Coordinates of C-alpha atoms in Angstrom, one line a residue:
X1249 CA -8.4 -110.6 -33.3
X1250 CA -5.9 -108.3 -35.1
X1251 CA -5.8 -106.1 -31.4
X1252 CA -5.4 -109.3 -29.8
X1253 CA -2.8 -110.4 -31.2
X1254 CA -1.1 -107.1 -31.5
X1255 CA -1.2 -106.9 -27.7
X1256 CA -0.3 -110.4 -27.3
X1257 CA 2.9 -109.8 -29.0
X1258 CA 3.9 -106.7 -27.6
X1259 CA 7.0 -105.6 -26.0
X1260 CA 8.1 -103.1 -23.4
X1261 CA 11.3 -100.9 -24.6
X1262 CA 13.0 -99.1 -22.1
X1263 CA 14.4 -95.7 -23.6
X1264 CA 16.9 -95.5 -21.2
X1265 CA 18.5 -99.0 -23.0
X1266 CA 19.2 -97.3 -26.5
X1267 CA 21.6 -97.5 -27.9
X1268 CA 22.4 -93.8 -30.0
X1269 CA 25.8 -94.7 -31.4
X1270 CA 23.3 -96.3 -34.3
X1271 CA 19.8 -95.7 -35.3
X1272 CA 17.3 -98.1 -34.1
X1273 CA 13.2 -97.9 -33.0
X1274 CA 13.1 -94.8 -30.7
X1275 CA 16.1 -93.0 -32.0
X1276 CA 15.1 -89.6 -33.0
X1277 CA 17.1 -88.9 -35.7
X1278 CA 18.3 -85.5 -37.5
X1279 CA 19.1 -86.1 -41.5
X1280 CA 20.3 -83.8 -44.3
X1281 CA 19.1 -84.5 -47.8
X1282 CA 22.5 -84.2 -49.9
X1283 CA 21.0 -82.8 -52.6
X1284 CA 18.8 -79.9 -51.0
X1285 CA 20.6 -79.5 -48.0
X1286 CA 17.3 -79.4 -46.4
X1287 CA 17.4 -80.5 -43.0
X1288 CA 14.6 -83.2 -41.1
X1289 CA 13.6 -84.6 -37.6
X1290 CA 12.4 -87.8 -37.4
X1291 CA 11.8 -90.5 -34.6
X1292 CA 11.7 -94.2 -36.2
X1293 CA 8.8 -96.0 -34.6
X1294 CA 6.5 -99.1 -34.7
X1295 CA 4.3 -98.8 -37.8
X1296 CA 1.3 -98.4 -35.4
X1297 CA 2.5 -95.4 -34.3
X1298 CA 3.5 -93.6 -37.4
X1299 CA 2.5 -90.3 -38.1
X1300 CA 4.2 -88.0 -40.6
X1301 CA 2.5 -84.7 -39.1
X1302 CA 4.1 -85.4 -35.6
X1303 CA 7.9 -86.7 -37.1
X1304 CA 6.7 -89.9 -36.5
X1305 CA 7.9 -92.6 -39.2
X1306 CA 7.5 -96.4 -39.6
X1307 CA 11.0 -98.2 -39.1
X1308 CA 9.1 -100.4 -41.7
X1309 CA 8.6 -97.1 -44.3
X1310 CA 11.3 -96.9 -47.0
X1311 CA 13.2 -94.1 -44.9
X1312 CA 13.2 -95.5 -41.8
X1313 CA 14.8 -99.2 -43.6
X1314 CA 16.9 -96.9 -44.9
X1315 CA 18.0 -95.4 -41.8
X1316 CA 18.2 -98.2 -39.3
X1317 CA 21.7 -99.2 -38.1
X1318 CA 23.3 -96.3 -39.3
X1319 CA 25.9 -93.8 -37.1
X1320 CA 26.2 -90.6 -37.4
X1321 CA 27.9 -89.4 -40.3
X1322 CA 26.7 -92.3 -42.1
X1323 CA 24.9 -91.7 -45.4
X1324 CA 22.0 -93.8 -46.8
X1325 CA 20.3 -94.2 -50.2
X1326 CA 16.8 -94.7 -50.0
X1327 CA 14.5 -95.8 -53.0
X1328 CA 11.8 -94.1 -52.2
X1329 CA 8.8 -94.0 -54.7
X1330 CA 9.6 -90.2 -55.5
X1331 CA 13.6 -92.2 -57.2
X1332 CA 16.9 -92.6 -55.4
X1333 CA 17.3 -90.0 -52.2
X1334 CA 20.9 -89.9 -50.2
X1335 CA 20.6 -88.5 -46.7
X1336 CA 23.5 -87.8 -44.1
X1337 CA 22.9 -88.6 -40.8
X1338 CA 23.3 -85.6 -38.8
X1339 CA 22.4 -86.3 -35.0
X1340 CA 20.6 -89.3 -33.0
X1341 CA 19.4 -89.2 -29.9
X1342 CA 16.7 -90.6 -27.4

């Protein structure tokens, strides 16, 4: 019932349609951690499809909240459960 209804409320996003002046689900998106400096891909998915070892995050994980609706440029302070992380948002594309 769970795959049913999954499927049932599924929806067809054309990548062609995204917008990259912000991040939103699909933007692959390039961050910098302001106090490191250390530098991270990521592409903000459905929560079905997250996986860490491939880049993939949840749009629903703290990060990807975090990051969704930004611009390049932007920063974002994310409670994550390791404390208080700032990222810059470096690049977004498709």
């Amino acid at each position: 019932s769970k795959l049913e209804e999954l499927v049932a409320n599924a929806r067809i996003v054309d990548e062609s349609n995204i917008d990259i002046s912000k991040v939103s689900i699909l933007s692959k998106v390039k961050i910098k951690n302001k106090k490191t400096g250390a530098v991270m891909d990521y592409i903000l998915v459905a929560e079905e499809e997250a996986d860490l070892k491939s880049g993939k995050i949840s749009v629903k994980s703290p990060i990807g909240k975090g990051l969704l609706g930004k611009k390049k440029g932007d920063s974002a302070e994310i409670n994550a459960p390791a404390g208080k992380l700032e990222f810059e948002i470096v690049e977004i594309t498709r």
